[in-house]
CSV table of C-alpha atoms in Angstrom, one decimal:
chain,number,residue,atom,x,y,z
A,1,UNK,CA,46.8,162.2,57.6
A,2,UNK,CA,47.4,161.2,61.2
A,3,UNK,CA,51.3,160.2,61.0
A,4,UNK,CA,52.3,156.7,61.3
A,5,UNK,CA,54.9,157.1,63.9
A,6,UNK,CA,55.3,160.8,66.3
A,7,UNK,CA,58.4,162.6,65.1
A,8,UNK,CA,61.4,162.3,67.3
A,9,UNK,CA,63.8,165.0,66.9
A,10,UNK,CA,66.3,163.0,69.5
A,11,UNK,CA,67.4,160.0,71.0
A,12,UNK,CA,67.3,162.4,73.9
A,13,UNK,CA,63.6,163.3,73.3
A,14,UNK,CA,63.1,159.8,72.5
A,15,UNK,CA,64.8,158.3,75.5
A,16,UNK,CA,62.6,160.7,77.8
A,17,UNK,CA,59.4,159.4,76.2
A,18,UNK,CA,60.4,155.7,76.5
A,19,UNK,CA,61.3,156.6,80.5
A,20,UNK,CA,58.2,158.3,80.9
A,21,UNK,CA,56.2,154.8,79.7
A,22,UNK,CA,58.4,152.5,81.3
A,23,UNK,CA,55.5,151.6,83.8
A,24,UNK,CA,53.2,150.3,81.3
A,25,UNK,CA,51.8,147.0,81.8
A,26,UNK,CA,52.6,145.0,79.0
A,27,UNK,CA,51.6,141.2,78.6
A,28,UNK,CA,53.8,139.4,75.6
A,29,UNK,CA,51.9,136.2,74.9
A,30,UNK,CA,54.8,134.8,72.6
A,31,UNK,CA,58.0,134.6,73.9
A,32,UNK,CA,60.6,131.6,73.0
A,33,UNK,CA,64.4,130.1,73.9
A,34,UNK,CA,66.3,127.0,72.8
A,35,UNK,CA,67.2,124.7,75.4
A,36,UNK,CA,71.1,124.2,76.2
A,37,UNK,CA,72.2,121.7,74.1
A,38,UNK,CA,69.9,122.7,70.8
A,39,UNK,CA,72.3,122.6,67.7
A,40,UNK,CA,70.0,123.9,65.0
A,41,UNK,CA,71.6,126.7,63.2
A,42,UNK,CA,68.9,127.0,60.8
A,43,UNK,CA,67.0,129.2,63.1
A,44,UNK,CA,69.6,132.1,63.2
A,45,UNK,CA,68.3,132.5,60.1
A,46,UNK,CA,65.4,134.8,61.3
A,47,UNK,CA,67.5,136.5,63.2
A,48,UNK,CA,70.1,137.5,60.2
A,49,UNK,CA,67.0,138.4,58.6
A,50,UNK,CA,65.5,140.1,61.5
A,51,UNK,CA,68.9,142.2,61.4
A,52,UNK,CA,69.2,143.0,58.2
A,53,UNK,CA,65.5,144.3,57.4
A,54,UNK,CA,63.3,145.0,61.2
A,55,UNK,CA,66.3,146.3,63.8
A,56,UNK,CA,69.4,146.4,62.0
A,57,UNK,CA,71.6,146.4,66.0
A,58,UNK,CA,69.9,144.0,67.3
A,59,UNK,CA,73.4,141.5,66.6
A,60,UNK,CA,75.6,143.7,68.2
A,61,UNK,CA,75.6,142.5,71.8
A,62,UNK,CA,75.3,138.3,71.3
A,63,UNK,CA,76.1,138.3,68.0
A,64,UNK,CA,75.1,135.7,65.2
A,65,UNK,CA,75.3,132.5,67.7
A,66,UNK,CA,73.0,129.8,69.1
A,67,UNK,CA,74.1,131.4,72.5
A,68,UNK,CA,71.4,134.6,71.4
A,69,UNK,CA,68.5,132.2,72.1
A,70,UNK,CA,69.4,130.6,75.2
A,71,UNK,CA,68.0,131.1,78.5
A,72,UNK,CA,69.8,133.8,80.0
A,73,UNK,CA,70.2,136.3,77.0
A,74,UNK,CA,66.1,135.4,77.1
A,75,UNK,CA,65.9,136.8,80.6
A,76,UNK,CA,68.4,139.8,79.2
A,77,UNK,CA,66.4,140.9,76.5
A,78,UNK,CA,62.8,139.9,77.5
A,79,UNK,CA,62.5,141.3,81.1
A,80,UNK,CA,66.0,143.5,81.6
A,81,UNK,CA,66.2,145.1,78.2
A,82,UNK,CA,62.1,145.5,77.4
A,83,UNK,CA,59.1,147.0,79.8
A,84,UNK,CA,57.8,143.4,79.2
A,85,UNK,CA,56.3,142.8,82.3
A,86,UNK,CA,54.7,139.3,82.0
A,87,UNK,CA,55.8,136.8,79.3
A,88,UNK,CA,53.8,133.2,78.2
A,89,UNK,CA,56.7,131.1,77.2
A,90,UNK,CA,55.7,129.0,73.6
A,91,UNK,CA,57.0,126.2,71.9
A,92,UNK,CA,57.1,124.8,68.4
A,93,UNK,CA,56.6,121.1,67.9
A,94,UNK,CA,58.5,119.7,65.1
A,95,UNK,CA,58.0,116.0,63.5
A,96,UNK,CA,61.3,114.7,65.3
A,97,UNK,CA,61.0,115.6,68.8
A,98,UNK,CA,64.6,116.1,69.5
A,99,UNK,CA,64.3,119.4,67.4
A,100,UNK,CA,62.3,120.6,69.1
A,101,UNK,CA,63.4,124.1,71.3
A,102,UNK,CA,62.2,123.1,74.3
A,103,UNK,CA,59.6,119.5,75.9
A,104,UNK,CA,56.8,120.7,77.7
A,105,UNK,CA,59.1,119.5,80.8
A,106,UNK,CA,61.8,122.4,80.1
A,107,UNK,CA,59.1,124.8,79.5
A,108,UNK,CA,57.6,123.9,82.7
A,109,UNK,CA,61.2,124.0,84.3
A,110,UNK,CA,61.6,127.5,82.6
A,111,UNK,CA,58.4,129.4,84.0
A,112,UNK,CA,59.1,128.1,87.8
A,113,UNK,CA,62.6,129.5,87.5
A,114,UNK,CA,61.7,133.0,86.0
A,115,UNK,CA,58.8,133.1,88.9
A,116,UNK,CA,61.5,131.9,91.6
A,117,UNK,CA,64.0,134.6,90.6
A,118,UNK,CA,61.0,136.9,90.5
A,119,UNK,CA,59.6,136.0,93.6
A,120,UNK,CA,56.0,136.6,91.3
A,121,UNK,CA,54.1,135.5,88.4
A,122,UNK,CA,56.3,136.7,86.0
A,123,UNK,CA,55.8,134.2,83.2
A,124,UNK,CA,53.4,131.9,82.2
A,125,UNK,CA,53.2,128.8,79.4
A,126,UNK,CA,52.2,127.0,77.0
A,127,UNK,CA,52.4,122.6,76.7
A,128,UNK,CA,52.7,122.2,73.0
A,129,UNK,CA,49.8,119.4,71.8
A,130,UNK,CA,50.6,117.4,68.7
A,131,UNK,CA,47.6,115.6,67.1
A,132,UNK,CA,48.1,112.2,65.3
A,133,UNK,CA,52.3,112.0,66.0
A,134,UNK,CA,52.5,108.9,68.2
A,135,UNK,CA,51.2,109.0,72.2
A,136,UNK,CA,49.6,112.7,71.3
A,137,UNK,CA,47.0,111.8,73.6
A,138,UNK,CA,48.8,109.6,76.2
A,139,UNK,CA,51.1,113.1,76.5
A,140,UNK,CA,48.1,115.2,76.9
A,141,UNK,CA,46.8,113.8,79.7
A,142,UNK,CA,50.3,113.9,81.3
A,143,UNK,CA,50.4,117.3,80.9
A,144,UNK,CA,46.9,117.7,82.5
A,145,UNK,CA,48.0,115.8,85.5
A,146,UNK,CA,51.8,117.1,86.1
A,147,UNK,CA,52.8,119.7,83.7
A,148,UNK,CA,49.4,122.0,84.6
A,149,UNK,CA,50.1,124.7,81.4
A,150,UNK,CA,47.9,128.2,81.5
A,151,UNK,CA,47.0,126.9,77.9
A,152,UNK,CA,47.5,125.0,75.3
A,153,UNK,CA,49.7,125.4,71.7
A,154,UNK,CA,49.0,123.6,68.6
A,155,UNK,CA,50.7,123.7,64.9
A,156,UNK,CA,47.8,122.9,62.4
A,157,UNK,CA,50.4,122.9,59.6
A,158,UNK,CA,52.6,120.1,61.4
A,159,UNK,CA,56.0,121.2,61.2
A,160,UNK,CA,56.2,124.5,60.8
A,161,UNK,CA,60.0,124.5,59.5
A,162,UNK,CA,59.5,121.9,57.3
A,163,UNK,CA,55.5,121.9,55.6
A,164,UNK,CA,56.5,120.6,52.4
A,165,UNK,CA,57.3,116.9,53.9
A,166,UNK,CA,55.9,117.1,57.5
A,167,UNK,CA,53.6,113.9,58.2
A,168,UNK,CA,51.2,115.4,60.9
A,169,UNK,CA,49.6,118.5,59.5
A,170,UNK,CA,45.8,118.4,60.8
A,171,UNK,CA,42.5,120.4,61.2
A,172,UNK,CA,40.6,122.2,64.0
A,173,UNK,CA,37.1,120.8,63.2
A,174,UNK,CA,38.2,117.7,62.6
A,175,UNK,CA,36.0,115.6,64.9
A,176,UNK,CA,37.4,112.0,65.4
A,177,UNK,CA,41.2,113.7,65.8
A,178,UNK,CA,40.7,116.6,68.1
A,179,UNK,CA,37.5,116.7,69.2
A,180,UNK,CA,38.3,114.4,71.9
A,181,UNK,CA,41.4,116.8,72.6
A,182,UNK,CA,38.8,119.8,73.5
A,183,UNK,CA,36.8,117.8,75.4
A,184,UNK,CA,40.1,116.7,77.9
A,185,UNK,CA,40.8,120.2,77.9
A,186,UNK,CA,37.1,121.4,79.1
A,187,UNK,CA,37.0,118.6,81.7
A,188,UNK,CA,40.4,119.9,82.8
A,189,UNK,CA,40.0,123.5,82.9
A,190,UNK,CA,42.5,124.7,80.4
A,191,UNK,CA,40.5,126.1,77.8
A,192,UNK,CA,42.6,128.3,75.9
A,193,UNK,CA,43.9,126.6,72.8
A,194,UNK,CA,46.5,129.1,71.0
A,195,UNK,CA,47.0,127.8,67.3
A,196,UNK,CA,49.7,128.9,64.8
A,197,UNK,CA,48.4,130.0,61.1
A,198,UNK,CA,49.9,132.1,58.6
A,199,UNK,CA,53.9,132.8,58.2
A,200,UNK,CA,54.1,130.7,54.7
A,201,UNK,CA,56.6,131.6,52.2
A,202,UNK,CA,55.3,133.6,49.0
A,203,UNK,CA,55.0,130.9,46.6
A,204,UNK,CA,53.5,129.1,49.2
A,205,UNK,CA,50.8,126.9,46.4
A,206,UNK,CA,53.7,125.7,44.6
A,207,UNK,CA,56.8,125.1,47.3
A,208,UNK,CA,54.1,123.0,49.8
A,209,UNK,CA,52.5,120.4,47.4
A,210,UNK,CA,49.3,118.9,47.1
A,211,UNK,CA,47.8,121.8,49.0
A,212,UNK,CA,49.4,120.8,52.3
A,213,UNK,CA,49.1,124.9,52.6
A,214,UNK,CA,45.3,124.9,53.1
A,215,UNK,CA,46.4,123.6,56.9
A,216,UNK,CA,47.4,127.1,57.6
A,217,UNK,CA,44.9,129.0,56.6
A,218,UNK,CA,41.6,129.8,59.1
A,219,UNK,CA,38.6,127.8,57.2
A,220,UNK,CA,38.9,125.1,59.9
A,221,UNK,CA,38.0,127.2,62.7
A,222,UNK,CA,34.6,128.6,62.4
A,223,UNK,CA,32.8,124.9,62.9
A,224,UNK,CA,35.4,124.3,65.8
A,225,UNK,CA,34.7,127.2,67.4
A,226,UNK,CA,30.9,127.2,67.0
A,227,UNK,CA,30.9,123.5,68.3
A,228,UNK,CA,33.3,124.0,71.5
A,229,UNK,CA,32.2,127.8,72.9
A,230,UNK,CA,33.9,126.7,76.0
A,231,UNK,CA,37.0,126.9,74.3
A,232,UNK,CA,39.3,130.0,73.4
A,233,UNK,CA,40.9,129.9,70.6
A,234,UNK,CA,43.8,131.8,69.9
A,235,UNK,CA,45.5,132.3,66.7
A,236,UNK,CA,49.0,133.4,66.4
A,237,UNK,CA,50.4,135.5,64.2
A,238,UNK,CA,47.0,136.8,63.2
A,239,UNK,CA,47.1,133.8,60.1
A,240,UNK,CA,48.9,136.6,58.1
A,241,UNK,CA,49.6,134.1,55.6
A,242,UNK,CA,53.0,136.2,54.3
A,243,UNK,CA,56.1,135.3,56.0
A,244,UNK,CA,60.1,137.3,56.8
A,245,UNK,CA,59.2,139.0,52.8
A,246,UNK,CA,58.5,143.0,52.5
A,247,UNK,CA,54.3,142.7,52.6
A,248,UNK,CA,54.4,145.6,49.5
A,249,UNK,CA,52.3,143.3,47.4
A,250,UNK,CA,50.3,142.7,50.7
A,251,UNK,CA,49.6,146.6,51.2
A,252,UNK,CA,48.6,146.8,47.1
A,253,UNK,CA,46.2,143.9,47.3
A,254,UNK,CA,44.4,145.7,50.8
A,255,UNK,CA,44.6,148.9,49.0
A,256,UNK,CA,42.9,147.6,46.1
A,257,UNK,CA,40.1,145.3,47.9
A,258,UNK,CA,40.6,145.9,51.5
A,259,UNK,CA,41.1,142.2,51.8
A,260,UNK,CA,44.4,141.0,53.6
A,261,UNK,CA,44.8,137.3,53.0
A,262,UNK,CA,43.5,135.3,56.0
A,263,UNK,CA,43.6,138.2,58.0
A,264,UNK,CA,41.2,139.5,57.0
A,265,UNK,CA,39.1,135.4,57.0
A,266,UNK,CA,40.1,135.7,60.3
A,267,UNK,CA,38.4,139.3,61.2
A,268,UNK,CA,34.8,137.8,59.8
A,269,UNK,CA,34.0,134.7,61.6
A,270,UNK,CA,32.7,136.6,64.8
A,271,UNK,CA,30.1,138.3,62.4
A,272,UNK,CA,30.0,135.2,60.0
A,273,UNK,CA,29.8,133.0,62.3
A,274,UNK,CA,28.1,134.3,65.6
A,275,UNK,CA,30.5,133.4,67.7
A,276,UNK,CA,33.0,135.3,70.3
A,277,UNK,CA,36.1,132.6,71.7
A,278,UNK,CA,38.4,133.7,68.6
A,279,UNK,CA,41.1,135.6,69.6
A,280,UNK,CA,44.4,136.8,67.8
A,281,UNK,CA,47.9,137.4,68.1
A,282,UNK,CA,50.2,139.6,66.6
A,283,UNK,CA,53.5,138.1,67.2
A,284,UNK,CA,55.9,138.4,63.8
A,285,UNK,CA,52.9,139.5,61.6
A,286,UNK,CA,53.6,143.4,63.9
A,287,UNK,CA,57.5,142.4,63.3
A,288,UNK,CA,57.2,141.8,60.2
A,289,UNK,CA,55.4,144.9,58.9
A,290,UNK,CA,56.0,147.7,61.6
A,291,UNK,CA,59.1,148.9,60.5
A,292,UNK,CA,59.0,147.2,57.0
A,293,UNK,CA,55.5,148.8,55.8
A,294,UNK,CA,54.4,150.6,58.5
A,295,UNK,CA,50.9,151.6,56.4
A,296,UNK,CA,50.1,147.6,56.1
A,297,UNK,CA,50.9,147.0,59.2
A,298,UNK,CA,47.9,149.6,60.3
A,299,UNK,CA,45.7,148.1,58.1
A,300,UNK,CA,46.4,144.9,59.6
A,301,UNK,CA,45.4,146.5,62.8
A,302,UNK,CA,42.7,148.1,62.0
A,303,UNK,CA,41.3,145.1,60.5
A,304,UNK,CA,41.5,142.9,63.2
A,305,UNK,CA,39.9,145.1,65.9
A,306,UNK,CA,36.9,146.1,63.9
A,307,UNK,CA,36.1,142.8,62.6
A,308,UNK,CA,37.0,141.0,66.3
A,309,UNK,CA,37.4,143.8,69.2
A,310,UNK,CA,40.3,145.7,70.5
A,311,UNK,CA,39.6,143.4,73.8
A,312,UNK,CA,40.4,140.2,71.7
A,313,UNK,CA,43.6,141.1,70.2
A,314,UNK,CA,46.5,140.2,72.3
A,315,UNK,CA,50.6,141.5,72.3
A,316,UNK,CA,53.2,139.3,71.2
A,317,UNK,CA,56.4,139.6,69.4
A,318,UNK,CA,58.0,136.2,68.9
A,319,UNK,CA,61.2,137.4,70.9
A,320,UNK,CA,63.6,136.5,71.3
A,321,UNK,CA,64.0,135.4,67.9
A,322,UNK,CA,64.5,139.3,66.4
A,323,UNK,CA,65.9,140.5,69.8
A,324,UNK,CA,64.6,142.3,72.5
A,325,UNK,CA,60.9,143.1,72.3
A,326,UNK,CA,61.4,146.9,73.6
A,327,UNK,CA,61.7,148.2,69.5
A,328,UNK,CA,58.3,146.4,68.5
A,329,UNK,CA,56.8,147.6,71.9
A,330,UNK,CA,58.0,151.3,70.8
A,331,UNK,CA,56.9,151.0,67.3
A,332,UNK,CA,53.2,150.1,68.7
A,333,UNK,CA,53.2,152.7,70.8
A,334,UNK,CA,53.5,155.1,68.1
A,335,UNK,CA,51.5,153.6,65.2
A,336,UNK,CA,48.5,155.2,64.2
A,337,UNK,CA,45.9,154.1,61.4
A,338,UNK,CA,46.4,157.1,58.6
A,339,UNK,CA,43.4,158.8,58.5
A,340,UNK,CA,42.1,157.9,54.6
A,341,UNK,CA,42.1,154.2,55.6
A,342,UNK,CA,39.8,154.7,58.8
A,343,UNK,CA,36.8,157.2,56.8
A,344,UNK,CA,37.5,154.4,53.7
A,345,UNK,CA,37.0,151.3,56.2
A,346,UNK,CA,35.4,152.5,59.1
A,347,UNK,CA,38.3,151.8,61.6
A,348,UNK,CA,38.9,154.0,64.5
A,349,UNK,CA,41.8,155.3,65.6
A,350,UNK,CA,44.5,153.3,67.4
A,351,UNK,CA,44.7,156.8,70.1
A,352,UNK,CA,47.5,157.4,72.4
A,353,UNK,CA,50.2,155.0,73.5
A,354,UNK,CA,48.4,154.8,77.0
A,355,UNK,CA,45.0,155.3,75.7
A,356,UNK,CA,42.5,152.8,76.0
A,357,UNK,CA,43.0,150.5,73.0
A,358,UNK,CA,46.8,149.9,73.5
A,359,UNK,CA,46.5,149.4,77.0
A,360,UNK,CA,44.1,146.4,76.6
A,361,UNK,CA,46.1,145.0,73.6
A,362,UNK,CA,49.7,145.9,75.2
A,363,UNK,CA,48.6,143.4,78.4
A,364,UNK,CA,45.7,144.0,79.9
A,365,UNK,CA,43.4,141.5,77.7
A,366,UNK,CA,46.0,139.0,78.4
A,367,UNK,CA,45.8,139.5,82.0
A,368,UNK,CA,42.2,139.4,82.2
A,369,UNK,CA,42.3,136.8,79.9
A,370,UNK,CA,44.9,134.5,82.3
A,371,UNK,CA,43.0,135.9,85.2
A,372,UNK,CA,46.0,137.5,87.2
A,373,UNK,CA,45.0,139.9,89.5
A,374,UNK,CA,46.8,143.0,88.7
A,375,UNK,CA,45.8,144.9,92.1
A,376,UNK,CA,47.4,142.0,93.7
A,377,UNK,CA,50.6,141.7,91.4
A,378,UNK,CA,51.7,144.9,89.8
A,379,UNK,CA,52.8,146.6,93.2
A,380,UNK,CA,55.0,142.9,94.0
A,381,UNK,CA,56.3,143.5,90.1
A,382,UNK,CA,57.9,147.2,90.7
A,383,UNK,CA,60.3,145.4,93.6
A,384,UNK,CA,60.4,141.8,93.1
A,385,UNK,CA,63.6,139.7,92.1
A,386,UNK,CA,63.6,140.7,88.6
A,387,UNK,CA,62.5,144.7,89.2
A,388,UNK,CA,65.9,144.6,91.0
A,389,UNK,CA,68.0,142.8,88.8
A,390,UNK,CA,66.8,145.2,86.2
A,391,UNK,CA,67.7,148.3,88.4
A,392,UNK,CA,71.4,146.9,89.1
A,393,UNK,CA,71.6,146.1,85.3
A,394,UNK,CA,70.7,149.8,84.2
A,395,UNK,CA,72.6,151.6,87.3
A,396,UNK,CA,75.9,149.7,85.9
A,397,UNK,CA,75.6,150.7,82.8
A,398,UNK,CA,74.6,148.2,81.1
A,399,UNK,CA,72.8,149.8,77.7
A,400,UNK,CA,69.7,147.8,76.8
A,401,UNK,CA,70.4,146.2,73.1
A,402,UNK,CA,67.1,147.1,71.4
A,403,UNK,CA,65.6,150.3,72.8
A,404,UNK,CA,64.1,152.0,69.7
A,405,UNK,CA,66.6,151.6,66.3
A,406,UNK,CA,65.0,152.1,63.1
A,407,UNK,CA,62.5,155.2,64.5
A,408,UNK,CA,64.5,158.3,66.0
A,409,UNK,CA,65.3,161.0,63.3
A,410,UNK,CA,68.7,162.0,62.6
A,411,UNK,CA,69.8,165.4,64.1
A,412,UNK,CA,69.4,167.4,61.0
């Protein structure tokens, strides 16, 4: 069996590995803050979970406070603390508009501050669309006209913290609601529509009544996708449909059928379907299993690329809501799909941390996908604003909070 992570004897040996890949291009296409004056506490929940099952140090710099998800501990972590190169800065849109993180304005706001300090493209973003909640539509086209996002981000489920009661959840191929939506989009040029699915809790049928939990699942995207080829659709998180829970039962049902739920819906519709704008994203679903159940987590892979392409699987870890991205980017890097579940399922092999396949999913599908030039912005990224903030940061001393916990081997 190919091993699921490459021994470390060190953190020596393991800090001269990480130095030696520090120039990787990596793309995270789900990255997130809370404006200022948020006060919901109820999200430092997935960090206190994040802590006590994924990267048990990630609360020892900012500690358990609203302060860990603000803007400049997000600068910390994503760009100082990781090899994250480029970030796309997402949303969530909950029923009441005052919670949510951030408006479209402040994400807006955000990205020409990070590419000011930068001096280059350093992140990009997402305006959050919200079908059926009042002046949807009138706020679309305001977007179009002022806000100008890379893409878009949708919640089919409506609110994603509260499904059992939210008022708006809605479908992808549902014509009258959001065709019209796709066709602004088209007109406009921003064609890449990135869609959460997945992340429900375990007794998802019973805690989200009258089977308000179908919303999350993938069966609405196959007729959208087949009637709008012009569009890209992007879904986050992969629609794993477990969420923050140990995926042991997940690993039992793929080990028994091969089948990981929605995952693995998701995987067919390129073959089922005949079609190739469906894309996914790995953000939580990787957090969630790569240090949890590492095997599930390369069945996971392995199913997404050989059912939809390494070049349409994009990198994303959902920081900085479980810390710096740099102990997810170190857990990919090492992952490998054991041998008995490629020969049983006819996956190849994940290969080296800078081989081909990683590369693409690490960053450079997103790039290509986003169309930056990487001749033209790499070079600018090795001594722009943030490259030397980052260098002052490390020659002080300052230890990066999330570098690789949970995968070094003890001295024996």
């Amino acid at each position: 069996m190919i091993p699921l992570y490459e021994p470390r004897t060190s953190p020596a040996v393991a800090a001269e590995r990480t130095n030696s890949l520090a120039g990787q291009f990596i793309f995270d296409d789900q990255v997130h803050f809370v404006r200022d004056d948020y006060q919901g506490e109820r999200i430092l929940r997935l960090a206190k979970y994040a802590s006590e099952h994924w990267n048990p140090d990630m609360l020892k710099d900012a500690g358990l406070t609203l302060a860990r998800y603000k803007f400049d501990n997000f600068l910390k972590e994503i760009y100082l603390d990781s090899d994250t190169k480029v970030a796309l800065l997402s949303g969530a849109p909950f029923d009441n508009p005052a919670a949510w993180f951030l408006s479209n304005d402040q994400i807006k706001l955000a990205n020409q501050t990070v590419n000011t300090i930068a001096g280059s493209k350093r992140l990009l973003f997402h305006s959050l669309f919200t079908p059926a909640q009042p002046g949807w539509m009138e706020e679309v086209d305001r977007c179009i006209a002022e806000v100008k996002p890379n893409s878009w981000k949708g919640y089919t489920i409506g609110d994603p913290l509260q499904p059992q009661t939210t008022k708006y959840p809605w479908r992808l191929d549902d014509e009258k609601l959001v065709y019209p939506f796709y066709d602004k989009a088209v007109k406009a040029g921003i064609t890449t529509v990135c869609i959460h699915k997945g992340l429900l809790p375990k007794d998802y049928e019973t805690v989200i009544p009258g089977g308000a939990w179908k919303y999350a699942n993938v069966d609405d995207l196959p007729k959208a996708a087949k009637d709008w080829p012009q569009i890209n659709f992007v879904i986050y998180h992969s629609a794993l449909r477990a969420f923050l829970e140990e995926p042991d039962s997940e690993l039992a049902e793929f080990e028994k059928s091969g089948y990981i739920r929605w995952v693995s819906d998701l995987a067919s519709i390129p073959e089922k379907s005949g079609v190739s704008n469906v894309y996914a994203d790995i953000g939580t679903s990787f957090a969630i299993s790569a240090v949890s159940n590492p095997r599930f987590c390369a069945a996971m892979m392995g199913t997404l690329i050989k059912g939809l392409g390494h070049d349409h699987v994009f990198w994303g870890t959902d920081s900085v809501w479980y810390g710096s991205p740099q102990w997810q980017i170190e857990a990919f890097r090492r992952l490998e799909i054991p041998e008995d579940i490629q020969k049983k399922h006819g996956f190849a092999a994940l290969g080296p941390a800078d081989g081909t396949v990683k590369s693409a999913i690490f960053g450079y599908n997103a790039a290509r996908f986003y169309k930056l030039d990487l001749r033209a912005e790499l070079p600018s990224m090795h001594e722009d604003g943030i490259a030397r903030l980052k260098a002052a940061y490390l020659e002080d001393g300052s230890a990066p909070s999330n570098t690789a916990y949970g995968f070094v081997a003890r001295p024996t």
